[in-house]
Every structure is written in structure tokens, then in C-alpha cells.
């Protein structure tokens, strides 16, 4: 599975959109981009995933560049409860499930 | 529907003691994983089991053993605990087959301190 690069931390004002970038320049054609978040010291929680099209669900939107070398997770109206560490990982969805690399993620702080 | 359940949630060991962390999932998933997370760090994969009866090493397997007891349960054993194994341990499961999201479901973590 390819590795990802994320900024270590970001701040966002409550009510504003939070845009979290992720670089995955070595992504393979059959690898999906997944986003998870970890609130405080709880177990990570799945947010969204995509292959090449933009995706949206009730939690967030995922924008993947046309060359698939980077993506952005968008929380449209960040709340204080969105303060967490956000992880971007790339993996093959239906194949081997080995060695999923989480990295250190981006610590998002949502401020009043 | 409990999801992924880990026991114990907290444990303190002395150097050299052994213990087993238990993990069970009730989602009928084929794949299960054990991760560790040290302060300020991301998750690092210790071992994983792609399906019942198989286990494979991850990024940091030294000092650990695992058993995939059945489809539901995946245990992690520390034979001779060391202070470097002080960490939070997370178990996860996923259903990798087509038609699913392939997402990982995590337990709430087991906090282990080795003195």
C-alpha cells in the first residue's frame, strides 16, 4: 500500500469549512483513498473513501485530483466535536489487507 | 450489535510478565488486525489475519504473538512484557470483499503499562 503525507496540524474556526490535504503521489490504479478520524484516545472512526470521483456523505466530502496524487477532505461546517486527528490512507479495497499504514495524521483543532 | 470488543481496557504489568489481549467482533468479518499507538504517534500494525486460520506480520511484530481462534476472535499475546510495549492497543476488523466499503471497524482500545 502506498504511503501518504499530511500536515501535522491545522486550525479551523467553528462553523467554517475545514479542508484537510493529503498527498499520495505513489498511489496505484486500484488503490482507494480512505479517511479516518480519531477523537481523543478513542478507536479511529471511518469517514469516507473514494477511487477517483469526488464523494460526499453525511460527514464529509472527498475531493480527489484528476491525477489521483492528492486529495482533500472537506468538513463543510466544522464544530468543536470535529476536533480530532484525521488520517488519510490508501489501500486496495478488495485485495490483500496487509500492512495498512496510518502515519501520524493531521491534528485538527476547531476553535470557537 | 457490539461491533469490536476488546478486553481488558486497562492493564498494568511488571517487566517479564505475560498477558493476552482479547478481541472479538460480531460483524462476521473475515479480516482482523492488531495495532499499537504510542503517545503522539499514528497507529502501527502489529499483526493481521486476512481470514480464519491465517496470520501475518505487520510493521512491528517483535515481542508479540497472535492467535486467530475462530472467525470472531483474534488475540494478541505478550510472552515477556517490556517497558517498550507500554502503549494503547487497538483491534480492528474489516470485510474486504466486493460490495462493501472495506472500512476498518476499531475497538475502544486496551491501555497497557509495563513497569
mmCIF file with all atom_site columns, C-alpha atoms in Angstrom:
data_model
loop_
_atom_site.group_PDB
_atom_site.id
_atom_site.type_symbol
_atom_site.label_atom_id
_atom_site.label_alt_id
_atom_site.label_comp_id
_atom_site.label_asym_id
_atom_site.label_entity_id
_atom_site.label_seq_id
_atom_site.pdbx_PDB_ins_code
_atom_site.Cartn_x
_atom_site.Cartn_y
_atom_site.Cartn_z
_atom_site.occupancy
_atom_site.B_iso_or_equiv
_atom_site.pdbx_formal_charge
_atom_site.auth_seq_id
_atom_site.auth_comp_id
_atom_site.auth_asym_id
_atom_site.auth_atom_id
_atom_site.pdbx_PDB_model_num
ATOM 1   C CA . UNK A 1 1   ? 0.000   0.000   0.000   1.00 0.00 ? 1   UNK A CA 1
ATOM 2   C CA . UNK A 1 2   ? 1.220   3.476   -0.885  1.00 0.00 ? 2   UNK A CA 1
ATOM 3   C CA . UNK A 1 3   ? 2.234   5.970   1.756   1.00 0.00 ? 3   UNK A CA 1
ATOM 4   C CA . UNK A 1 4   ? 0.617   9.338   2.415   1.00 0.00 ? 4   UNK A CA 1
ATOM 5   C CA . UNK A 1 5   ? 1.820   12.749  3.562   1.00 0.00 ? 5   UNK A CA 1
ATOM 6   C CA . UNK A 1 6   ? -0.321  15.061  5.692   1.00 0.00 ? 6   UNK A CA 1
ATOM 7   C CA . UNK A 1 7   ? 0.380   18.326  7.545   1.00 0.00 ? 7   UNK A CA 1
ATOM 8   C CA . UNK A 1 8   ? 0.876   17.653  11.257  1.00 0.00 ? 8   UNK A CA 1
ATOM 9   C CA . UNK A 1 9   ? -1.701  20.187  12.432  1.00 0.00 ? 9   UNK A CA 1
ATOM 10  C CA . UNK A 1 10  ? -4.357  22.638  11.283  1.00 0.00 ? 10  UNK A CA 1
ATOM 11  C CA . UNK A 1 11  ? -6.729  25.100  12.923  1.00 0.00 ? 11  UNK A CA 1
ATOM 12  C CA . UNK A 1 12  ? -10.250 25.916  11.829  1.00 0.00 ? 12  UNK A CA 1
ATOM 13  C CA . UNK A 1 13  ? -12.878 28.331  13.139  1.00 0.00 ? 13  UNK A CA 1
ATOM 14  C CA . UNK A 1 14  ? -16.134 26.811  14.296  1.00 0.00 ? 14  UNK A CA 1
ATOM 15  C CA . UNK A 1 15  ? -18.767 26.955  11.555  1.00 0.00 ? 15  UNK A CA 1
ATOM 16  C CA . UNK A 1 16  ? -16.219 27.325  8.785   1.00 0.00 ? 16  UNK A CA 1
ATOM 17  C CA . UNK A 1 17  ? -15.161 24.658  6.322   1.00 0.00 ? 17  UNK A CA 1
ATOM 18  C CA . UNK A 1 18  ? -12.144 22.553  7.260   1.00 0.00 ? 18  UNK A CA 1
ATOM 19  C CA . UNK A 1 19  ? -10.039 21.458  4.296   1.00 0.00 ? 19  UNK A CA 1
ATOM 20  C CA . UNK A 1 20  ? -7.536  18.724  5.122   1.00 0.00 ? 20  UNK A CA 1
ATOM 21  C CA . UNK A 1 21  ? -4.996  17.879  2.398   1.00 0.00 ? 21  UNK A CA 1
ATOM 22  C CA . UNK A 1 22  ? -3.274  14.577  1.735   1.00 0.00 ? 22  UNK A CA 1
ATOM 23  C CA . UNK A 1 23  ? -0.546  13.704  -0.757  1.00 0.00 ? 23  UNK A CA 1
ATOM 24  C CA . UNK A 1 24  ? -0.356  10.164  -2.109  1.00 0.00 ? 24  UNK A CA 1
ATOM 25  C CA . UNK A 1 25  ? 1.867   10.540  -5.160  1.00 0.00 ? 25  UNK A CA 1
ATOM 26  C CA . UNK A 1 26  ? 2.699   6.810   -5.389  1.00 0.00 ? 26  UNK A CA 1
ATOM 27  C CA . UNK A 1 27  ? -0.906  5.635   -5.380  1.00 0.00 ? 27  UNK A CA 1
ATOM 28  C CA . UNK A 1 28  ? -1.657  2.686   -7.646  1.00 0.00 ? 28  UNK A CA 1
ATOM 29  C CA . UNK A 1 29  ? -4.586  2.477   -10.019 1.00 0.00 ? 29  UNK A CA 1
ATOM 30  C CA . UNK A 1 30  ? -6.511  0.032   -7.859  1.00 0.00 ? 30  UNK A CA 1
ATOM 31  C CA . UNK A 1 31  ? -5.929  1.792   -4.545  1.00 0.00 ? 31  UNK A CA 1
ATOM 32  C CA . UNK A 1 32  ? -8.675  3.729   -2.837  1.00 0.00 ? 32  UNK A CA 1
ATOM 33  C CA . UNK A 1 33  ? -8.230  6.777   -0.630  1.00 0.00 ? 33  UNK A CA 1
ATOM 34  C CA . UNK A 1 34  ? -9.712  6.316   2.849   1.00 0.00 ? 34  UNK A CA 1
ATOM 35  C CA . UNK A 1 35  ? -10.124 8.874   5.603   1.00 0.00 ? 35  UNK A CA 1
ATOM 36  C CA . UNK A 1 36  ? -10.477 8.099   9.296   1.00 0.00 ? 36  UNK A CA 1
ATOM 37  C CA . UNK A 1 37  ? -10.504 10.259  12.384  1.00 0.00 ? 37  UNK A CA 1
ATOM 38  C CA . UNK A 1 38  ? -9.580  9.614   15.981  1.00 0.00 ? 38  UNK A CA 1
ATOM 39  C CA . UNK A 1 39  ? -11.251 11.694  18.652  1.00 0.00 ? 39  UNK A CA 1
ATOM 40  C CA . UNK A 1 40  ? -9.140  11.983  21.790  1.00 0.00 ? 40  UNK A CA 1
ATOM 41  C CA . UNK A 1 41  ? -7.914  8.450   22.510  1.00 0.00 ? 41  UNK A CA 1
ATOM 42  C CA . UNK A 1 42  ? -10.866 6.530   21.128  1.00 0.00 ? 42  UNK A CA 1
ATOM 43  C CA . UNK A 1 43  ? -10.618 3.973   18.338  1.00 0.00 ? 43  UNK A CA 1
ATOM 44  C CA . UNK A 1 44  ? -10.392 5.523   14.855  1.00 0.00 ? 44  UNK A CA 1
ATOM 45  C CA . UNK A 1 45  ? -13.657 6.053   13.012  1.00 0.00 ? 45  UNK A CA 1
ATOM 46  C CA . UNK A 1 46  ? -14.225 5.681   9.270   1.00 0.00 ? 46  UNK A CA 1
ATOM 47  C CA . UNK A 1 47  ? -15.278 8.876   7.476   1.00 0.00 ? 47  UNK A CA 1
ATOM 48  C CA . UNK A 1 48  ? -15.284 8.381   3.723   1.00 0.00 ? 48  UNK A CA 1
ATOM 49  C CA . UNK A 1 49  ? -13.421 6.760   0.862   1.00 0.00 ? 49  UNK A CA 1
ATOM 50  C CA . UNK A 1 50  ? -13.088 7.167   -2.911  1.00 0.00 ? 50  UNK A CA 1
ATOM 51  C CA . UNK A 1 51  ? -11.286 5.917   -6.003  1.00 0.00 ? 51  UNK A CA 1
ATOM 52  C CA . UNK A 1 52  ? -11.229 8.801   -8.471  1.00 0.00 ? 52  UNK A CA 1
ATOM 53  C CA . UNK A 1 53  ? -14.575 10.552  -8.354  1.00 0.00 ? 53  UNK A CA 1
ATOM 54  C CA . UNK A 1 54  ? -15.468 13.074  -5.710  1.00 0.00 ? 54  UNK A CA 1
ATOM 55  C CA . UNK A 1 55  ? -17.542 11.594  -2.920  1.00 0.00 ? 55  UNK A CA 1
ATOM 56  C CA . UNK A 1 56  ? -19.909 13.048  -0.338  1.00 0.00 ? 56  UNK A CA 1
ATOM 57  C CA . UNK A 1 57  ? -21.674 11.570  2.641   1.00 0.00 ? 57  UNK A CA 1
ATOM 58  C CA . UNK A 1 58  ? -23.338 12.894  5.767   1.00 0.00 ? 58  UNK A CA 1
ATOM 59  C CA . UNK A 1 59  ? -19.986 13.506  7.439   1.00 0.00 ? 59  UNK A CA 1
ATOM 60  C CA . UNK A 1 60  ? -17.743 14.981  4.766   1.00 0.00 ? 60  UNK A CA 1
ATOM 61  C CA . UNK A 1 61  ? -16.759 15.427  1.140   1.00 0.00 ? 61  UNK A CA 1
ATOM 62  C CA . UNK A 1 62  ? -13.705 13.939  -0.535  1.00 0.00 ? 62  UNK A CA 1
ATOM 63  C CA . UNK A 1 63  ? -12.093 15.680  -3.487  1.00 0.00 ? 63  UNK A CA 1
ATOM 64  C CA . UNK A 1 64  ? -9.510  13.644  -5.421  1.00 0.00 ? 64  UNK A CA 1
ATOM 65  C CA . UNK A 1 65  ? -7.344  15.341  -8.049  1.00 0.00 ? 65  UNK A CA 1
ATOM 66  C CA . UNK A 1 66  ? -7.549  14.114  -11.605 1.00 0.00 ? 66  UNK A CA 1
ATOM 67  C CA . UNK A 1 67  ? -4.064  12.550  -11.436 1.00 0.00 ? 67  UNK A CA 1
ATOM 68  C CA . UNK A 1 68  ? -5.067  10.969  -8.067  1.00 0.00 ? 68  UNK A CA 1
ATOM 69  C CA . UNK A 1 69  ? -1.820  12.090  -6.461  1.00 0.00 ? 69  UNK A CA 1
ATOM 70  C CA . UNK A 1 70  ? -3.561  14.127  -3.800  1.00 0.00 ? 70  UNK A CA 1
ATOM 71  C CA . UNK A 1 71  ? -6.917  14.559  -2.134  1.00 0.00 ? 71  UNK A CA 1
ATOM 72  C CA . UNK A 1 72  ? -8.741  16.898  0.239   1.00 0.00 ? 72  UNK A CA 1
ATOM 73  C CA . UNK A 1 73  ? -11.187 16.015  2.957   1.00 0.00 ? 73  UNK A CA 1
ATOM 74  C CA . UNK A 1 74  ? -13.755 18.749  3.492   1.00 0.00 ? 74  UNK A CA 1
ATOM 75  C CA . UNK A 1 75  ? -15.795 19.155  6.656   1.00 0.00 ? 75  UNK A CA 1
ATOM 76  C CA . UNK A 1 76  ? -18.280 21.774  5.438   1.00 0.00 ? 76  UNK A CA 1
ATOM 77  C CA . UNK A 1 77  ? -19.280 23.294  8.782   1.00 0.00 ? 77  UNK A CA 1
ATOM 78  C CA . UNK A 1 78  ? -16.758 22.297  11.409  1.00 0.00 ? 78  UNK A CA 1
ATOM 79  C CA . UNK A 1 79  ? -17.915 22.012  15.015  1.00 0.00 ? 79  UNK A CA 1
ATOM 80  C CA . UNK A 1 80  ? -15.937 21.691  18.226  1.00 0.00 ? 80  UNK A CA 1
ATOM 81  C CA . UNK A 1 81  ? -16.698 17.973  18.176  1.00 0.00 ? 81  UNK A CA 1
ATOM 82  C CA . UNK A 1 82  ? -14.733 17.657  14.931  1.00 0.00 ? 82  UNK A CA 1
ATOM 83  C CA . UNK A 1 83  ? -11.513 18.338  16.845  1.00 0.00 ? 83  UNK A CA 1
ATOM 84  C CA . UNK A 1 84  ? -9.571  15.120  16.223  1.00 0.00 ? 84  UNK A CA 1
ATOM 85  C CA . UNK A 1 85  ? -6.638  13.550  14.422  1.00 0.00 ? 85  UNK A CA 1
ATOM 86  C CA . UNK A 1 86  ? -7.503  12.819  10.792  1.00 0.00 ? 86  UNK A CA 1
ATOM 87  C CA . UNK A 1 87  ? -5.761  10.010  8.942   1.00 0.00 ? 87  UNK A CA 1
ATOM 88  C CA . UNK A 1 88  ? -5.545  9.586   5.198   1.00 0.00 ? 88  UNK A CA 1
ATOM 89  C CA . UNK A 1 89  ? -4.598  6.111   3.981   1.00 0.00 ? 89  UNK A CA 1
ATOM 90  C CA . UNK A 1 90  ? -4.554  4.407   0.618   1.00 0.00 ? 90  UNK A CA 1
ATOM 91  C CA . UNK A 1 91  ? -5.344  0.756   0.174   1.00 0.00 ? 91  UNK A CA 1
ATOM 92  C CA . UNK A 1 92  ? -6.670  -1.824  -2.204  1.00 0.00 ? 92  UNK A CA 1
ATOM 93  C CA . UNK A 1 93  ? -10.295 -2.351  -1.261  1.00 0.00 ? 93  UNK A CA 1
ATOM 94  C CA . UNK A 1 94  ? -10.848 -5.935  -2.285  1.00 0.00 ? 94  UNK A CA 1
ATOM 95  C CA . UNK A 1 95  ? -7.357  -7.373  -2.192  1.00 0.00 ? 95  UNK A CA 1
ATOM 96  C CA . UNK A 1 96  ? -4.768  -8.166  0.441   1.00 0.00 ? 96  UNK A CA 1
ATOM 97  C CA . UNK A 1 97  ? -5.462  -6.413  3.679   1.00 0.00 ? 97  UNK A CA 1
ATOM 98  C CA . UNK A 1 98  ? -1.903  -6.294  4.894   1.00 0.00 ? 98  UNK A CA 1
ATOM 99  C CA . UNK A 1 99  ? 0.095   -3.503  6.424   1.00 0.00 ? 99  UNK A CA 1
ATOM 100 C CA . UNK A 1 100 ? -2.261  -0.549  6.303   1.00 0.00 ? 100 UNK A CA 1
ATOM 101 C CA . UNK A 1 101 ? -0.064  2.462   7.030   1.00 0.00 ? 101 UNK A CA 1
ATOM 102 C CA . UNK A 1 102 ? -1.778  5.162   9.085   1.00 0.00 ? 102 UNK A CA 1
ATOM 103 C CA . UNK A 1 103 ? 1.055   7.606   9.654   1.00 0.00 ? 103 UNK A CA 1
ATOM 104 C CA . UNK A 1 104 ? 0.708   10.425  12.180  1.00 0.00 ? 104 UNK A CA 1
ATOM 105 C CA . UNK A 1 105 ? -2.261  12.153  10.555  1.00 0.00 ? 105 UNK A CA 1
ATOM 106 C CA . UNK A 1 106 ? -3.340  15.799  10.870  1.00 0.00 ? 106 UNK A CA 1
ATOM 107 C CA . UNK A 1 107 ? -4.429  17.132  14.232  1.00 0.00 ? 107 UNK A CA 1
ATOM 108 C CA . UNK A 1 108 ? -7.388  19.419  13.512  1.00 0.00 ? 108 UNK A CA 1
ATOM 109 C CA . UNK A 1 109 ? -8.285  21.926  16.201  1.00 0.00 ? 109 UNK A CA 1
ATOM 110 C CA . UNK A 1 110 ? -11.658 23.598  15.779  1.00 0.00 ? 110 UNK A CA 1
ATOM 111 C CA . UNK A 1 111 ? -11.772 26.844  17.744  1.00 0.00 ? 111 UNK A CA 1
ATOM 112 C CA . UNK A 1 112 ? -14.796 28.859  18.917  1.00 0.00 ? 112 UNK A CA 1
ATOM 113 C CA . UNK B 2 1   ? -24.643 -5.046  17.986  1.00 0.00 ? 1   UNK B CA 1
ATOM 114 C CA . UNK B 2 2   ? -21.409 -4.537  19.926  1.00 0.00 ? 2   UNK B CA 1
ATOM 115 C CA . UNK B 2 3   ? -19.005 -4.249  16.951  1.00 0.00 ? 3   UNK B CA 1
ATOM 116 C CA . UNK B 2 4   ? -15.408 -4.843  18.075  1.00 0.00 ? 4   UNK B CA 1
ATOM 117 C CA . UNK B 2 5   ? -14.897 -5.595  21.760  1.00 0.00 ? 5   UNK B CA 1
ATOM 118 C CA . UNK B 2 6   ? -11.501 -5.575  23.455  1.00 0.00 ? 6   UNK B CA 1
ATOM 119 C CA . UNK B 2 7   ? -10.586 -6.829  26.910  1.00 0.00 ? 7   UNK B CA 1
ATOM 120 C CA . UNK B 2 8   ? -9.133  -5.730  29.207  1.00 0.00 ? 8   UNK B CA 1
ATOM 121 C CA . UNK B 2 9   ? -9.447  -1.961  28.778  1.00 0.00 ? 9   UNK B CA 1
ATOM 122 C CA . UNK B 2 10  ? -6.608  -1.263  31.217  1.00 0.00 ? 10  UNK B CA 1
ATOM 123 C CA . UNK B 2 11  ? -3.715  -3.408  32.435  1.00 0.00 ? 11  UNK B CA 1
ATOM 124 C CA . UNK B 2 12  ? -0.531  -2.826  34.391  1.00 0.00 ? 12  UNK B CA 1
ATOM 125 C CA . UNK B 2 13  ? 2.231   -5.417  34.111  1.00 0.00 ? 13  UNK B CA 1
ATOM 126 C CA . UNK B 2 14  ? 5.683   -5.842  35.528  1.00 0.00 ? 14  UNK B CA 1
ATOM 127 C CA . UNK B 2 15  ? 8.611   -6.429  33.187  1.00 0.00 ? 15  UNK B CA 1
ATOM 128 C CA . UNK B 2 16  ? 8.776   -10.084 32.206  1.00 0.00 ? 16  UNK B CA 1
ATOM 129 C CA . UNK B 2 17  ? 5.138   -10.893 32.905  1.00 0.00 ? 17  UNK B CA 1
ATOM 130 C CA . UNK B 2 18  ? 2.925   -12.293 30.183  1.00 0.00 ? 18  UNK B CA 1
ATOM 131 C CA . UNK B 2 19  ? -0.609  -11.455 29.202  1.00 0.00 ? 19  UNK B CA 1
ATOM 132 C CA . UNK B 2 20  ? -3.131  -11.835 26.414  1.00 0.00 ? 20  UNK B CA 1
ATOM 133 C CA . UNK B 2 21  ? -5.309  -9.121  24.951  1.00 0.00 ? 21  UNK B CA 1
ATOM 134 C CA . UNK B 2 22  ? -8.612  -10.423 23.683  1.00 0.00 ? 22  UNK B CA 1
ATOM 135 C CA . UNK B 2 23  ? -10.587 -9.126  20.717  1.00 0.00 ? 23  UNK B CA 1
ATOM 136 C CA . UNK B 2 24  ? -13.946 -10.258 19.403  1.00 0.00 ? 24  UNK B CA 1
ATOM 137 C CA . UNK B 2 25  ? -16.127 -8.944  16.583  1.00 0.00 ? 25  UNK B CA 1
ATOM 138 C CA . UNK B 2 26  ? -19.753 -9.733  15.882  1.00 0.00 ? 26  UNK B CA 1
ATOM 139 C CA . UNK B 2 27  ? -19.944 -8.448  12.290  1.00 0.00 ? 27  UNK B CA 1
ATOM 140 C CA . UNK B 2 28  ? -18.919 -11.717 10.622  1.00 0.00 ? 28  UNK B CA 1
ATOM 141 C CA . UNK B 2 29  ? -15.802 -10.044 9.208   1.00 0.00 ? 29  UNK B CA 1
ATOM 142 C CA . UNK B 2 30  ? -13.040 -12.088 7.655   1.00 0.00 ? 30  UNK B CA 1
ATOM 143 C CA . UNK B 2 31  ? -10.098 -9.804  8.409   1.00 0.00 ? 31  UNK B CA 1
ATOM 144 C CA . UNK B 2 32  ? -8.849  -8.712  11.820  1.00 0.00 ? 32  UNK B CA 1
ATOM 145 C CA . UNK B 2 33  ? -5.918  -6.553  12.917  1.00 0.00 ? 33  UNK B CA 1
ATOM 146 C CA . UNK B 2 34  ? -3.903  -5.524  15.943  1.00 0.00 ? 34  UNK B CA 1
ATOM 147 C CA . UNK B 2 35  ? -2.378  -2.036  16.075  1.00 0.00 ? 35  UNK B CA 1
ATOM 148 C CA . UNK B 2 36  ? -0.410  -0.192  18.717  1.00 0.00 ? 36  UNK B CA 1
ATOM 149 C CA . UNK B 2 37  ? -0.377  3.547   19.239  1.00 0.00 ? 37  UNK B CA 1
ATOM 150 C CA . UNK B 2 38  ? 2.322   5.304   21.229  1.00 0.00 ? 38  UNK B CA 1
ATOM 151 C CA . UNK B 2 39  ? 1.854   8.880   22.520  1.00 0.00 ? 39  UNK B CA 1
ATOM 152 C CA . UNK B 2 40  ? 1.798   11.405  19.684  1.00 0.00 ? 40  UNK B CA 1
ATOM 153 C CA . UNK B 2 41  ? 2.181   8.689   17.078  1.00 0.00 ? 41  UNK B CA 1
ATOM 154 C CA . UNK B 2 42  ? -0.026  7.139   14.472  1.00 0.00 ? 42  UNK B CA 1
ATOM 155 C CA . UNK B 2 43  ? -1.152  3.550   14.506  1.00 0.00 ? 43  UNK B CA 1
ATOM 156 C CA . UNK B 2 44  ? 1.358   0.858   13.688  1.00 0.00 ? 44  UNK B CA 1
ATOM 157 C CA . UNK B 2 45  ? 0.247   -2.576  12.564  1.00 0.00 ? 45  UNK B CA 1
ATOM 158 C CA . UNK B 2 46  ? 1.492   -5.458  14.718  1.00 0.00 ? 46  UNK B CA 1
ATOM 159 C CA . UNK B 2 47  ? -0.200  -8.467  13.139  1.00 0.00 ? 47  UNK B CA 1
ATOM 160 C CA . UNK B 2 48  ? -3.173  -9.097  10.950  1.00 0.00 ? 48  UNK B CA 1
ATOM 161 C CA . UNK B 2 49  ? -5.330  -12.029 9.954   1.00 0.00 ? 49  UNK B CA 1
ATOM 162 C CA . UNK B 2 50  ? -6.796  -11.893 6.472   1.00 0.00 ? 50  UNK B CA 1
ATOM 163 C CA . UNK B 2 51  ? -9.101  -14.818 7.206   1.00 0.00 ? 51  UNK B CA 1
ATOM 164 C CA . UNK B 2 52  ? -9.721  -17.527 9.778   1.00 0.00 ? 52  UNK B CA 1
ATOM 165 C CA . UNK B 2 53  ? -6.685  -19.758 10.085  1.00 0.00 ? 53  UNK B CA 1
ATOM 166 C CA . UNK B 2 54  ? -4.149  -17.265 8.713   1.00 0.00 ? 54  UNK B CA 1
ATOM 167 C CA . UNK B 2 55  ? -1.980  -14.652 10.389  1.00 0.00 ? 55  UNK B CA 1
ATOM 168 C CA . UNK B 2 56  ? 0.754   -12.384 9.062   1.00 0.00 ? 56  UNK B CA 1
ATOM 169 C CA . UNK B 2 57  ? 3.275   -9.978  10.499  1.00 0.00 ? 57  UNK B CA 1
ATOM 170 C CA . UNK B 2 58  ? 2.766   -6.263  10.196  1.00 0.00 ? 58  UNK B CA 1
ATOM 171 C CA . UNK B 2 59  ? 5.165   -3.397  10.742  1.00 0.00 ? 59  UNK B CA 1
ATOM 172 C CA . UNK B 2 60  ? 6.139   -4.089  14.388  1.00 0.00 ? 60  UNK B CA 1
ATOM 173 C CA . UNK B 2 61  ? 5.611   -7.802  15.248  1.00 0.00 ? 61  UNK B CA 1
ATOM 174 C CA . UNK B 2 62  ? 8.614   -8.391  17.526  1.00 0.00 ? 62  UNK B CA 1
ATOM 175 C CA . UNK B 2 63  ? 7.684   -9.372  21.071  1.00 0.00 ? 63  UNK B CA 1
ATOM 176 C CA . UNK B 2 64  ? 4.136   -10.392 20.170  1.00 0.00 ? 64  UNK B CA 1
ATOM 177 C CA . UNK B 2 65  ? 2.261   -13.500 19.130  1.00 0.00 ? 65  UNK B CA 1
ATOM 178 C CA . UNK B 2 66  ? -1.283  -13.796 17.827  1.00 0.00 ? 66  UNK B CA 1
ATOM 179 C CA . UNK B 2 67  ? -3.961  -16.438 17.534  1.00 0.00 ? 67  UNK B CA 1
ATOM 180 C CA . UNK B 2 68  ? -6.986  -16.351 15.277  1.00 0.00 ? 68  UNK B CA 1
ATOM 181 C CA . UNK B 2 69  ? -9.075  -18.620 17.460  1.00 0.00 ? 69  UNK B CA 1
ATOM 182 C CA . UNK B 2 70  ? -12.087 -18.598 15.153  1.00 0.00 ? 70  UNK B CA 1
ATOM 183 C CA . UNK B 2 71  ? -13.733 -16.129 12.812  1.00 0.00 ? 71  UNK B CA 1
ATOM 184 C CA . UNK B 2 72  ? -14.872 -13.928 15.703  1.00 0.00 ? 72  UNK B CA 1
ATOM 185 C CA . UNK B 2 73  ? -11.792 -13.816 17.902  1.00 0.00 ? 73  UNK B CA 1
ATOM 186 C CA . UNK B 2 74  ? -8.216  -12.605 17.439  1.00 0.00 ? 74  UNK B CA 1
ATOM 187 C CA . UNK B 2 75  ? -5.930  -12.493 20.468  1.00 0.00 ? 75  UNK B CA 1
ATOM 188 C CA . UNK B 2 76  ? -2.596  -10.763 20.998  1.00 0.00 ? 76  UNK B CA 1
ATOM 189 C CA . UNK B 2 77  ? -0.093  -12.224 23.463  1.00 0.00 ? 77  UNK B CA 1
ATOM 190 C CA . UNK B 2 78  ? 2.909   -10.641 25.121  1.00 0.00 ? 78  UNK B CA 1
ATOM 191 C CA . UNK B 2 79  ? 5.111   -13.502 26.339  1.00 0.00 ? 79  UNK B CA 1
ATOM 192 C CA . UNK B 2 80  ? 7.586   -11.397 28.300  1.00 0.00 ? 80  UNK B CA 1
ATOM 193 C CA . UNK B 2 81  ? 6.436   -7.810  28.599  1.00 0.00 ? 81  UNK B CA 1
ATOM 194 C CA . UNK B 2 82  ? 8.943   -4.968  28.282  1.00 0.00 ? 82  UNK B CA 1
ATOM 195 C CA . UNK B 2 83  ? 8.552   -1.247  29.124  1.00 0.00 ? 83  UNK B CA 1
ATOM 196 C CA . UNK B 2 84  ? 8.815   -0.504  25.371  1.00 0.00 ? 84  UNK B CA 1
ATOM 197 C CA . UNK B 2 85  ? 5.488   -2.294  24.957  1.00 0.00 ? 85  UNK B CA 1
ATOM 198 C CA . UNK B 2 86  ? 3.702   0.325   27.032  1.00 0.00 ? 86  UNK B CA 1
ATOM 199 C CA . UNK B 2 87  ? 1.110   1.558   24.571  1.00 0.00 ? 87  UNK B CA 1
ATOM 200 C CA . UNK B 2 88  ? -2.538  1.647   23.600  1.00 0.00 ? 88  UNK B CA 1
ATOM 201 C CA . UNK B 2 89  ? -3.540  -1.394  21.606  1.00 0.00 ? 89  UNK B CA 1
ATOM 202 C CA . UNK B 2 90  ? -6.366  -1.320  19.102  1.00 0.00 ? 90  UNK B CA 1
ATOM 203 C CA . UNK B 2 91  ? -8.077  -4.256  17.478  1.00 0.00 ? 91  UNK B CA 1
ATOM 204 C CA . UNK B 2 92  ? -9.915  -3.782  14.199  1.00 0.00 ? 92  UNK B CA 1
ATOM 205 C CA . UNK B 2 93  ? -11.878 -5.844  11.714  1.00 0.00 ? 93  UNK B CA 1
ATOM 206 C CA . UNK B 2 94  ? -12.986 -5.434  8.120   1.00 0.00 ? 94  UNK B CA 1
ATOM 207 C CA . UNK B 2 95  ? -14.865 -7.195  5.403   1.00 0.00 ? 95  UNK B CA 1
ATOM 208 C CA . UNK B 2 96  ? -12.677 -6.923  2.317   1.00 0.00 ? 96  UNK B CA 1
ATOM 209 C CA . UNK B 2 97  ? -14.997 -8.488  -0.170  1.00 0.00 ? 97  UNK B CA 1
ATOM 210 C CA . UNK B 2 98  ? -16.637 -6.633  -3.004  1.00 0.00 ? 98  UNK B CA 1
ATOM 211 C CA . UNK B 2 99  ? -19.875 -4.844  -2.306  1.00 0.00 ? 99  UNK B CA 1
ATOM 212 C CA . UNK B 2 100 ? -18.670 -3.430  0.982   1.00 0.00 ? 100 UNK B CA 1
ATOM 213 C CA . UNK B 2 101 ? -16.839 -0.227  1.789   1.00 0.00 ? 101 UNK B CA 1
ATOM 214 C CA . UNK B 2 102 ? -13.812 -2.162  3.040   1.00 0.00 ? 102 UNK B CA 1
ATOM 215 C CA . UNK B 2 103 ? -13.691 0.115   6.058   1.00 0.00 ? 103 UNK B CA 1
ATOM 216 C CA . UNK B 2 104 ? -11.977 -0.861  9.272   1.00 0.00 ? 104 UNK B CA 1
ATOM 217 C CA . UNK B 2 105 ? -14.025 -1.025  12.466  1.00 0.00 ? 105 UNK B CA 1
ATOM 218 C CA . UNK B 2 106 ? -11.987 -0.372  15.594  1.00 0.00 ? 106 UNK B CA 1
ATOM 219 C CA . UNK B 2 107 ? -12.405 -1.323  19.201  1.00 0.00 ? 107 UNK B CA 1
ATOM 220 C CA . UNK B 2 108 ? -12.070 1.226   22.004  1.00 0.00 ? 108 UNK B CA 1
ATOM 221 C CA . UNK B 2 109 ? -8.511  0.250   22.829  1.00 0.00 ? 109 UNK B CA 1
ATOM 222 C CA . UNK B 2 110 ? -6.611  -1.508  25.609  1.00 0.00 ? 110 UNK B CA 1
ATOM 223 C CA . UNK B 2 111 ? -4.217  0.647   27.607  1.00 0.00 ? 111 UNK B CA 1
ATOM 224 C CA . UNK B 2 112 ? -1.192  -1.320  28.729  1.00 0.00 ? 112 UNK B CA 1
ATOM 225 C CA . UNK B 2 113 ? 1.521   -0.088  31.079  1.00 0.00 ? 113 UNK B CA 1
ATOM 226 C CA . UNK B 2 114 ? 4.646   -2.163  31.653  1.00 0.00 ? 114 UNK B CA 1
ATOM 227 C CA . UNK B 2 115 ? 6.666   -1.149  34.718  1.00 0.00 ? 115 UNK B CA 1
#
